[in-house]
Short mmCIF file of N, CA and C in Angstrom, two decimals:
data_model
loop_
_atom_site.label_atom_id
_atom_site.label_comp_id
_atom_site.label_asym_id
_atom_site.label_seq_id
_atom_site.Cartn_x
_atom_site.Cartn_y
_atom_site.Cartn_z
N MET A 15 0.85 -1.17 0.00
CA MET A 15 0.00 0.00 0.00
C MET A 15 0.90 1.24 0.00
N PRO A 16 0.58 2.24 -0.79
CA PRO A 16 1.40 3.47 -0.82
C PRO A 16 1.27 4.24 0.49
N LYS A 17 2.09 5.26 0.62
CA LYS A 17 2.06 6.13 1.81
C LYS A 17 0.64 6.66 2.04
N ILE A 18 0.22 6.62 3.27
CA ILE A 18 -1.12 7.06 3.64
C ILE A 18 -1.09 8.55 3.98
N ASP A 19 -1.99 9.30 3.36
CA ASP A 19 -2.07 10.74 3.60
C ASP A 19 -3.07 11.03 4.72
N THR A 20 -2.77 10.53 5.90
CA THR A 20 -3.60 10.72 7.07
C THR A 20 -2.69 10.58 8.29
N PRO A 21 -3.03 11.16 9.42
CA PRO A 21 -2.16 11.03 10.59
C PRO A 21 -1.95 9.56 10.98
N ASN A 22 -0.70 9.21 11.30
CA ASN A 22 -0.41 7.85 11.73
C ASN A 22 -1.21 7.52 12.99
N LYS A 23 -1.75 6.34 13.02
CA LYS A 23 -2.52 5.79 14.14
C LYS A 23 -3.87 6.49 14.33
N ALA A 24 -4.34 7.19 13.31
CA ALA A 24 -5.66 7.84 13.39
C ALA A 24 -6.75 6.77 13.47
N TYR A 25 -7.88 7.13 14.05
CA TYR A 25 -9.02 6.21 14.14
C TYR A 25 -10.26 6.98 13.72
N TYR A 26 -10.81 6.58 12.57
CA TYR A 26 -12.04 7.17 12.06
C TYR A 26 -13.20 6.35 12.61
N LYS A 27 -13.68 6.76 13.76
CA LYS A 27 -14.69 6.02 14.51
C LYS A 27 -16.09 6.48 14.12
N ASP A 28 -16.99 5.52 14.10
CA ASP A 28 -18.40 5.80 13.84
C ASP A 28 -19.01 6.38 15.12
N MET A 29 -18.73 7.65 15.37
CA MET A 29 -19.11 8.31 16.63
C MET A 29 -20.62 8.40 16.84
N ASP A 30 -21.37 8.61 15.76
CA ASP A 30 -22.82 8.79 15.91
C ASP A 30 -23.61 7.52 15.66
N GLY A 31 -22.93 6.39 15.46
CA GLY A 31 -23.63 5.11 15.28
C GLY A 31 -24.34 4.97 13.95
N GLU A 32 -23.93 5.74 12.94
CA GLU A 32 -24.57 5.68 11.62
C GLU A 32 -24.52 4.27 11.03
N LEU A 33 -23.43 3.55 11.28
CA LEU A 33 -23.28 2.22 10.69
C LEU A 33 -24.17 1.17 11.35
N ASP A 34 -24.60 1.42 12.58
CA ASP A 34 -25.37 0.42 13.33
C ASP A 34 -26.66 0.00 12.62
N GLN A 35 -27.28 0.90 11.89
CA GLN A 35 -28.55 0.58 11.22
C GLN A 35 -28.39 -0.50 10.14
N TYR A 36 -27.17 -0.72 9.67
CA TYR A 36 -26.92 -1.72 8.64
C TYR A 36 -26.62 -3.10 9.21
N VAL A 37 -26.19 -3.16 10.46
CA VAL A 37 -25.72 -4.39 11.08
C VAL A 37 -26.86 -5.39 11.26
N GLY A 38 -26.58 -6.65 10.93
CA GLY A 38 -27.55 -7.71 11.15
C GLY A 38 -27.66 -8.62 9.94
N THR A 39 -28.63 -9.51 10.01
CA THR A 39 -28.91 -10.42 8.91
C THR A 39 -30.14 -9.91 8.17
N TRP A 40 -30.00 -9.79 6.86
CA TRP A 40 -31.05 -9.29 5.98
C TRP A 40 -31.46 -10.41 5.03
N LYS A 41 -32.75 -10.45 4.68
CA LYS A 41 -33.26 -11.55 3.85
C LYS A 41 -34.19 -11.00 2.78
N GLY A 42 -34.08 -11.59 1.56
CA GLY A 42 -34.97 -11.22 0.47
C GLY A 42 -35.04 -12.34 -0.55
N ASN A 43 -35.98 -12.21 -1.49
CA ASN A 43 -36.18 -13.24 -2.52
C ASN A 43 -36.12 -12.63 -3.91
N TRP A 44 -35.57 -13.40 -4.86
CA TRP A 44 -35.57 -13.02 -6.27
C TRP A 44 -35.49 -14.29 -7.10
N GLU A 45 -36.32 -14.33 -8.13
CA GLU A 45 -36.37 -15.48 -9.04
C GLU A 45 -36.44 -16.81 -8.29
N GLY A 46 -37.19 -16.83 -7.19
CA GLY A 46 -37.36 -18.05 -6.40
C GLY A 46 -36.22 -18.34 -5.43
N LYS A 47 -35.13 -17.62 -5.56
CA LYS A 47 -33.98 -17.82 -4.67
C LYS A 47 -34.13 -16.95 -3.42
N THR A 48 -33.48 -17.38 -2.34
CA THR A 48 -33.47 -16.60 -1.11
C THR A 48 -32.05 -16.11 -0.86
N LEU A 49 -31.92 -14.81 -0.62
CA LEU A 49 -30.64 -14.19 -0.32
C LEU A 49 -30.61 -13.81 1.15
N PHE A 50 -29.56 -14.24 1.83
CA PHE A 50 -29.27 -13.80 3.18
C PHE A 50 -28.00 -12.97 3.09
N LEU A 51 -28.04 -11.77 3.62
CA LEU A 51 -26.88 -10.89 3.64
C LEU A 51 -26.58 -10.56 5.09
N GLN A 52 -25.42 -10.98 5.56
CA GLN A 52 -25.04 -10.68 6.93
C GLN A 52 -24.02 -9.54 6.92
N LEU A 53 -24.34 -8.48 7.66
CA LEU A 53 -23.48 -7.30 7.73
C LEU A 53 -23.00 -7.11 9.17
N ARG A 54 -21.69 -6.86 9.30
CA ARG A 54 -21.08 -6.64 10.62
C ARG A 54 -20.32 -5.32 10.63
N LYS A 55 -20.32 -4.68 11.78
CA LYS A 55 -19.52 -3.47 11.98
C LYS A 55 -18.22 -3.90 12.65
N VAL A 56 -17.10 -3.55 12.03
CA VAL A 56 -15.79 -3.94 12.56
C VAL A 56 -14.82 -2.76 12.48
N LYS A 57 -13.78 -2.85 13.26
CA LYS A 57 -12.69 -1.87 13.20
C LYS A 57 -11.62 -2.46 12.28
N LYS A 58 -11.38 -1.80 11.14
CA LYS A 58 -10.41 -2.28 10.14
C LYS A 58 -9.16 -1.41 10.18
N ARG A 59 -8.01 -2.05 10.04
CA ARG A 59 -6.74 -1.32 10.00
C ARG A 59 -6.23 -1.30 8.57
N HIS A 60 -5.80 -0.12 8.13
CA HIS A 60 -5.19 0.07 6.81
C HIS A 60 -3.74 0.48 7.05
N THR A 61 -2.79 -0.34 6.55
CA THR A 61 -1.37 -0.13 6.82
C THR A 61 -0.62 0.13 5.53
N ALA A 62 0.26 1.13 5.57
CA ALA A 62 1.11 1.47 4.42
C ALA A 62 2.40 0.64 4.49
N GLY A 63 3.13 0.64 3.40
CA GLY A 63 4.38 -0.10 3.32
C GLY A 63 5.41 0.35 4.34
N ASP A 64 5.33 1.58 4.78
CA ASP A 64 6.29 2.10 5.76
C ASP A 64 5.86 1.84 7.21
N GLY A 65 4.75 1.12 7.38
CA GLY A 65 4.28 0.76 8.72
C GLY A 65 3.29 1.73 9.33
N THR A 66 3.08 2.89 8.72
CA THR A 66 2.07 3.81 9.24
C THR A 66 0.69 3.22 8.97
N TYR A 67 -0.26 3.58 9.80
CA TYR A 67 -1.59 3.00 9.62
C TYR A 67 -2.66 3.94 10.15
N PHE A 68 -3.90 3.61 9.78
CA PHE A 68 -5.07 4.24 10.40
C PHE A 68 -6.13 3.17 10.54
N ASP A 69 -7.02 3.35 11.50
CA ASP A 69 -8.13 2.44 11.74
C ASP A 69 -9.43 3.14 11.35
N VAL A 70 -10.40 2.35 10.93
CA VAL A 70 -11.69 2.90 10.53
C VAL A 70 -12.79 1.90 10.87
N ASP A 71 -13.91 2.39 11.35
CA ASP A 71 -15.08 1.53 11.53
C ASP A 71 -15.70 1.32 10.15
N ALA A 72 -16.02 0.08 9.85
CA ALA A 72 -16.55 -0.25 8.52
C ALA A 72 -17.60 -1.35 8.65
N ILE A 73 -18.38 -1.49 7.60
CA ILE A 73 -19.33 -2.59 7.49
C ILE A 73 -18.72 -3.62 6.55
N LEU A 74 -18.68 -4.87 7.01
CA LEU A 74 -18.24 -6.00 6.18
C LEU A 74 -19.44 -6.92 6.02
N GLY A 75 -19.51 -7.59 4.86
CA GLY A 75 -20.65 -8.46 4.63
C GLY A 75 -20.31 -9.72 3.88
N GLU A 76 -21.11 -10.73 4.11
CA GLU A 76 -21.04 -11.99 3.38
C GLU A 76 -22.47 -12.41 3.04
N ARG A 77 -22.61 -13.29 2.05
CA ARG A 77 -23.94 -13.69 1.58
C ARG A 77 -24.12 -15.20 1.59
N LYS A 78 -25.38 -15.57 1.62
CA LYS A 78 -25.79 -16.96 1.46
C LYS A 78 -26.96 -16.95 0.49
N ILE A 79 -26.92 -17.83 -0.51
CA ILE A 79 -28.00 -17.91 -1.49
C ILE A 79 -28.51 -19.34 -1.52
N VAL A 80 -29.83 -19.47 -1.36
CA VAL A 80 -30.48 -20.77 -1.36
C VAL A 80 -31.42 -20.83 -2.56
N SER A 81 -31.30 -21.90 -3.36
CA SER A 81 -32.13 -22.06 -4.56
C SER A 81 -33.56 -22.42 -4.16
N PRO A 82 -34.51 -22.33 -5.11
CA PRO A 82 -35.91 -22.66 -4.80
C PRO A 82 -36.10 -24.08 -4.25
N ASN A 83 -35.21 -25.01 -4.65
CA ASN A 83 -35.36 -26.39 -4.16
C ASN A 83 -34.52 -26.66 -2.91
N GLY A 84 -34.02 -25.59 -2.27
CA GLY A 84 -33.32 -25.72 -0.99
C GLY A 84 -31.82 -25.97 -1.07
N ILE A 85 -31.28 -26.01 -2.27
CA ILE A 85 -29.84 -26.23 -2.43
C ILE A 85 -29.10 -24.92 -2.16
N ILE A 86 -28.07 -25.01 -1.34
CA ILE A 86 -27.25 -23.83 -1.04
C ILE A 86 -26.29 -23.60 -2.19
N GLU A 87 -26.46 -22.48 -2.89
CA GLU A 87 -25.62 -22.15 -4.05
C GLU A 87 -24.35 -21.41 -3.64
N VAL A 88 -24.48 -20.54 -2.66
CA VAL A 88 -23.35 -19.77 -2.13
C VAL A 88 -23.55 -19.70 -0.62
N ASP A 89 -22.47 -19.95 0.14
CA ASP A 89 -22.55 -19.75 1.58
C ASP A 89 -21.22 -19.24 2.10
N ARG A 90 -21.13 -17.93 2.20
CA ARG A 90 -19.96 -17.31 2.81
C ARG A 90 -20.30 -16.80 4.21
N VAL A 91 -21.56 -16.94 4.62
CA VAL A 91 -21.98 -16.51 5.95
C VAL A 91 -21.44 -17.47 7.01
N SER A 92 -21.50 -18.78 6.74
CA SER A 92 -21.06 -19.78 7.72
C SER A 92 -19.59 -19.62 8.09
N ASN A 93 -18.78 -19.17 7.14
CA ASN A 93 -17.35 -18.93 7.38
C ASN A 93 -17.04 -17.47 7.06
N PHE A 94 -17.67 -16.58 7.78
CA PHE A 94 -17.54 -15.14 7.54
C PHE A 94 -16.07 -14.75 7.56
N ASP A 95 -15.59 -14.14 6.48
CA ASP A 95 -14.18 -13.79 6.33
C ASP A 95 -13.99 -12.29 6.52
N GLU A 96 -13.55 -11.89 7.70
CA GLU A 96 -13.35 -10.46 7.97
C GLU A 96 -12.12 -9.90 7.27
N ASN A 97 -11.22 -10.77 6.80
CA ASN A 97 -10.03 -10.31 6.09
C ASN A 97 -10.30 -10.05 4.61
N LEU A 98 -11.11 -10.90 3.98
CA LEU A 98 -11.44 -10.75 2.56
C LEU A 98 -12.94 -10.94 2.34
N PRO A 99 -13.76 -10.06 2.90
CA PRO A 99 -15.21 -10.20 2.71
C PRO A 99 -15.63 -9.82 1.30
N GLU A 100 -16.78 -10.32 0.88
CA GLU A 100 -17.30 -9.95 -0.45
C GLU A 100 -17.87 -8.53 -0.45
N PHE A 101 -18.29 -8.02 0.70
CA PHE A 101 -18.91 -6.69 0.79
C PHE A 101 -18.11 -5.82 1.76
N TYR A 102 -17.92 -4.55 1.37
CA TYR A 102 -17.18 -3.60 2.21
C TYR A 102 -17.81 -2.22 2.06
N GLY A 103 -17.96 -1.52 3.16
CA GLY A 103 -18.51 -0.16 3.10
C GLY A 103 -18.73 0.35 4.51
N ILE A 104 -19.61 1.14 4.74
CA ILE A 104 -20.58 1.83 3.88
C ILE A 104 -19.86 3.05 3.32
N LEU A 105 -20.00 3.27 2.03
CA LEU A 105 -19.31 4.36 1.35
C LEU A 105 -20.34 5.33 0.78
N GLY A 106 -19.90 6.56 0.55
CA GLY A 106 -20.75 7.56 -0.09
C GLY A 106 -20.27 7.78 -1.51
N GLN A 107 -21.21 7.92 -2.44
CA GLN A 107 -20.83 8.13 -3.84
C GLN A 107 -20.14 9.48 -4.02
N LYS A 108 -19.21 9.51 -4.96
CA LYS A 108 -18.44 10.73 -5.23
C LYS A 108 -19.34 11.90 -5.63
N LYS A 109 -20.30 11.66 -6.51
CA LYS A 109 -21.17 12.74 -7.00
C LYS A 109 -22.31 13.06 -6.04
N ASN A 110 -22.66 12.10 -5.17
CA ASN A 110 -23.75 12.29 -4.23
C ASN A 110 -23.41 11.52 -2.96
N PHE A 111 -22.66 12.14 -2.05
CA PHE A 111 -22.16 11.45 -0.87
C PHE A 111 -23.28 10.89 -0.01
N ALA A 112 -24.46 11.48 -0.07
CA ALA A 112 -25.59 11.00 0.72
C ALA A 112 -26.07 9.63 0.24
N GLN A 113 -25.81 9.28 -1.03
CA GLN A 113 -26.20 7.96 -1.55
C GLN A 113 -25.16 6.94 -1.10
N LYS A 114 -25.57 6.06 -0.22
CA LYS A 114 -24.66 5.08 0.36
C LYS A 114 -24.63 3.80 -0.48
N TYR A 115 -23.46 3.15 -0.45
CA TYR A 115 -23.32 1.89 -1.18
C TYR A 115 -22.30 0.99 -0.51
N LEU A 116 -22.37 -0.29 -0.86
CA LEU A 116 -21.38 -1.28 -0.48
C LEU A 116 -20.56 -1.61 -1.72
N LEU A 117 -19.26 -1.83 -1.54
CA LEU A 117 -18.44 -2.35 -2.62
C LEU A 117 -18.57 -3.86 -2.56
N PHE A 118 -18.86 -4.48 -3.69
CA PHE A 118 -19.08 -5.93 -3.79
C PHE A 118 -18.00 -6.50 -4.69
N GLN A 119 -17.20 -7.41 -4.14
CA GLN A 119 -16.18 -8.10 -4.92
C GLN A 119 -16.41 -9.59 -4.75
N PRO A 120 -17.23 -10.18 -5.65
CA PRO A 120 -17.57 -11.59 -5.51
C PRO A 120 -16.35 -12.50 -5.62
N ASP A 121 -16.37 -13.54 -4.84
CA ASP A 121 -15.31 -14.54 -4.86
C ASP A 121 -15.28 -15.23 -6.23
N ASN A 122 -14.10 -15.54 -6.72
CA ASN A 122 -13.90 -16.27 -7.98
C ASN A 122 -14.46 -15.57 -9.20
N MET A 123 -14.42 -14.24 -9.23
CA MET A 123 -14.92 -13.48 -10.38
C MET A 123 -13.83 -12.60 -11.00
N CYS A 124 -12.56 -13.03 -10.90
CA CYS A 124 -11.45 -12.34 -11.57
C CYS A 124 -11.35 -10.87 -11.19
N ASN A 125 -11.57 -10.57 -9.93
CA ASN A 125 -11.48 -9.20 -9.40
C ASN A 125 -12.56 -8.25 -9.94
N LYS A 126 -13.63 -8.78 -10.50
CA LYS A 126 -14.75 -7.95 -10.93
C LYS A 126 -15.41 -7.37 -9.68
N THR A 127 -15.76 -6.10 -9.74
CA THR A 127 -16.41 -5.45 -8.61
C THR A 127 -17.71 -4.79 -9.05
N ALA A 128 -18.53 -4.50 -8.07
CA ALA A 128 -19.79 -3.79 -8.31
C ALA A 128 -20.05 -2.88 -7.12
N ASN A 129 -20.80 -1.84 -7.36
CA ASN A 129 -21.32 -1.01 -6.29
C ASN A 129 -22.76 -1.43 -6.07
N ILE A 130 -23.14 -1.56 -4.81
CA ILE A 130 -24.51 -1.90 -4.48
C ILE A 130 -25.10 -0.72 -3.72
N ASP A 131 -25.94 0.05 -4.42
CA ASP A 131 -26.60 1.19 -3.79
C ASP A 131 -27.58 0.69 -2.74
N ILE A 132 -27.64 1.40 -1.62
CA ILE A 132 -28.52 1.03 -0.51
C ILE A 132 -29.48 2.18 -0.24
N ASN A 133 -30.77 1.85 -0.22
CA ASN A 133 -31.80 2.83 0.15
C ASN A 133 -32.77 2.17 1.11
N PHE A 134 -32.90 2.74 2.32
CA PHE A 134 -33.90 2.23 3.25
C PHE A 134 -35.27 2.60 2.71
N THR A 135 -36.22 1.65 2.82
CA THR A 135 -37.55 1.87 2.24
C THR A 135 -38.61 2.17 3.29
N ASN A 136 -38.22 2.15 4.58
CA ASN A 136 -39.19 2.52 5.61
C ASN A 136 -38.47 3.30 6.71
N ALA A 137 -39.24 4.04 7.50
CA ALA A 137 -38.67 4.91 8.54
C ALA A 137 -37.99 4.11 9.65
N GLN A 138 -38.44 2.89 9.88
CA GLN A 138 -37.85 2.05 10.92
C GLN A 138 -36.51 1.46 10.50
N LYS A 139 -36.19 1.58 9.22
CA LYS A 139 -34.94 1.05 8.65
C LYS A 139 -34.82 -0.45 8.86
N THR A 140 -35.96 -1.14 8.64
CA THR A 140 -35.97 -2.60 8.71
C THR A 140 -36.09 -3.21 7.32
N GLU A 141 -36.21 -2.37 6.30
CA GLU A 141 -36.22 -2.81 4.90
C GLU A 141 -35.28 -1.91 4.11
N MET A 142 -34.53 -2.55 3.21
CA MET A 142 -33.68 -1.75 2.34
C MET A 142 -33.67 -2.34 0.94
N LYS A 143 -33.60 -1.43 -0.03
CA LYS A 143 -33.52 -1.84 -1.42
C LYS A 143 -32.05 -1.77 -1.84
N LEU A 144 -31.59 -2.85 -2.47
CA LEU A 144 -30.23 -2.91 -3.01
C LEU A 144 -30.31 -2.87 -4.52
N SER A 145 -29.43 -2.11 -5.15
CA SER A 145 -29.35 -2.04 -6.61
C SER A 145 -27.89 -2.25 -7.02
N LEU A 146 -27.66 -3.31 -7.80
CA LEU A 146 -26.32 -3.70 -8.24
C LEU A 146 -25.93 -2.95 -9.50
N LYS A 147 -24.72 -2.37 -9.48
CA LYS A 147 -24.17 -1.69 -10.66
C LYS A 147 -22.74 -2.18 -10.84
N LEU A 148 -22.49 -2.95 -11.91
CA LEU A 148 -21.15 -3.46 -12.17
C LEU A 148 -20.20 -2.32 -12.48
N ASN A 149 -19.00 -2.38 -11.95
CA ASN A 149 -17.98 -1.38 -12.23
C ASN A 149 -17.26 -1.75 -13.52
N PRO A 150 -16.95 -0.76 -14.35
CA PRO A 150 -16.27 -1.06 -15.61
C PRO A 150 -14.79 -1.35 -15.36
N ASN A 151 -14.41 -2.58 -15.61
CA ASN A 151 -13.00 -2.92 -15.59
C ASN A 151 -12.78 -4.07 -16.57
N GLY A 152 -11.57 -4.20 -17.03
CA GLY A 152 -11.25 -5.17 -18.07
C GLY A 152 -11.29 -6.61 -17.60
N VAL A 153 -11.14 -7.51 -18.55
CA VAL A 153 -11.11 -8.93 -18.27
C VAL A 153 -9.80 -9.48 -18.81
N LEU A 154 -9.01 -10.07 -17.94
CA LEU A 154 -7.76 -10.68 -18.38
C LEU A 154 -8.05 -11.96 -19.15
N THR A 155 -7.21 -12.28 -20.13
CA THR A 155 -7.40 -13.51 -20.90
C THR A 155 -7.28 -14.74 -20.01
N SER A 156 -6.62 -14.62 -18.87
CA SER A 156 -6.49 -15.75 -17.95
C SER A 156 -7.75 -15.99 -17.11
N CYS A 157 -8.70 -15.09 -17.17
CA CYS A 157 -9.94 -15.23 -16.40
C CYS A 157 -10.78 -16.36 -16.99
N GLN A 158 -11.33 -17.21 -16.11
CA GLN A 158 -12.14 -18.35 -16.58
C GLN A 158 -13.40 -17.91 -17.32
N TYR A 159 -13.79 -16.63 -17.19
CA TYR A 159 -14.99 -16.13 -17.86
C TYR A 159 -14.67 -15.30 -19.10
N TYR A 160 -13.43 -15.27 -19.53
CA TYR A 160 -13.01 -14.45 -20.66
C TYR A 160 -13.84 -14.75 -21.91
N ASN A 161 -13.94 -16.02 -22.30
CA ASN A 161 -14.70 -16.38 -23.51
C ASN A 161 -16.17 -16.02 -23.37
N LEU A 162 -16.75 -16.29 -22.22
CA LEU A 162 -18.16 -15.98 -21.98
C LEU A 162 -18.44 -14.49 -22.17
N ILE A 163 -17.57 -13.66 -21.63
CA ILE A 163 -17.81 -12.21 -21.62
C ILE A 163 -17.32 -11.54 -22.90
N ILE A 164 -16.10 -11.81 -23.30
CA ILE A 164 -15.50 -11.13 -24.44
C ILE A 164 -15.91 -11.78 -25.76
N VAL A 165 -15.79 -13.09 -25.87
CA VAL A 165 -16.07 -13.78 -27.13
C VAL A 165 -17.57 -13.90 -27.37
N GLU A 166 -18.30 -14.39 -26.36
CA GLU A 166 -19.75 -14.61 -26.53
C GLU A 166 -20.58 -13.36 -26.22
N GLY A 167 -19.97 -12.36 -25.61
CA GLY A 167 -20.68 -11.11 -25.31
C GLY A 167 -21.73 -11.22 -24.23
N LYS A 168 -21.59 -12.20 -23.35
CA LYS A 168 -22.57 -12.38 -22.28
C LYS A 168 -22.14 -11.60 -21.04
N SER A 169 -22.99 -11.63 -20.07
CA SER A 169 -22.79 -10.89 -18.83
C SER A 169 -22.01 -11.75 -17.83
N TRP A 170 -21.43 -11.08 -16.84
CA TRP A 170 -20.74 -11.79 -15.77
C TRP A 170 -21.73 -12.72 -15.05
N PRO A 171 -21.34 -13.95 -14.74
CA PRO A 171 -22.25 -14.88 -14.05
C PRO A 171 -22.25 -14.68 -12.53
N ILE A 172 -22.55 -13.46 -12.13
CA ILE A 172 -22.57 -13.14 -10.70
C ILE A 172 -23.93 -13.53 -10.14
N ASN A 173 -23.91 -14.39 -9.13
CA ASN A 173 -25.13 -14.89 -8.52
C ASN A 173 -25.63 -13.86 -7.49
N PHE A 174 -26.21 -12.78 -8.03
CA PHE A 174 -26.73 -11.70 -7.18
C PHE A 174 -27.75 -10.93 -8.01
N PRO A 175 -28.86 -10.53 -7.39
CA PRO A 175 -29.90 -9.83 -8.15
C PRO A 175 -29.50 -8.40 -8.51
N LYS A 176 -30.05 -7.92 -9.62
CA LYS A 176 -29.82 -6.52 -10.00
C LYS A 176 -30.51 -5.58 -9.01
N ASP A 177 -31.71 -5.93 -8.60
CA ASP A 177 -32.47 -5.16 -7.61
C ASP A 177 -33.17 -6.13 -6.67
N ILE A 178 -33.18 -5.80 -5.38
CA ILE A 178 -33.86 -6.64 -4.40
C ILE A 178 -34.18 -5.81 -3.16
N VAL A 179 -35.29 -6.14 -2.50
CA VAL A 179 -35.63 -5.53 -1.21
C VAL A 179 -35.36 -6.58 -0.13
N LEU A 180 -34.59 -6.19 0.88
CA LEU A 180 -34.25 -7.08 1.98
C LEU A 180 -34.94 -6.61 3.26
N THR A 181 -35.31 -7.57 4.09
CA THR A 181 -35.93 -7.29 5.38
C THR A 181 -34.99 -7.74 6.48
N LYS A 182 -34.84 -6.90 7.50
CA LYS A 182 -33.97 -7.23 8.62
C LYS A 182 -34.60 -8.36 9.42
N GLN A 183 -33.81 -9.35 9.74
CA GLN A 183 -34.29 -10.53 10.47
C GLN A 183 -34.10 -10.37 11.97
#
């Protein structure tokens, strides 16, 4: 990591508890599948090559997807990985900082990423709508999906809905 342009040992703490509303297990359905999204608030350390660092409160997430016939298609919740989670945030968009999103980097997708916009749909903040937007980045010829995407012109086989409403469990 390059030199960090922030005071060494700084801690960007969630002082007002803004991140707390996202924490928990969320559930929704799409195309007969059930999505469970588990979000945790953790203190993450970012360290530069020279050993300087800063800490930040962040939301990390993992997902579980169950098919209509009960088969588990994806389960990263059972072995939640705080070092390399599929979801990281909560971030504010550059053009509209009030619009919050999670960065989504699905496992085994050749470093493909997406932004998942988050909008609470009720005042109690027990329902939220997620909208997936793939980030534009290239595909290496070594990627197992190169032919599918570049040659056949198909979409990334990311097992996640474009839009979904989740309810806090």
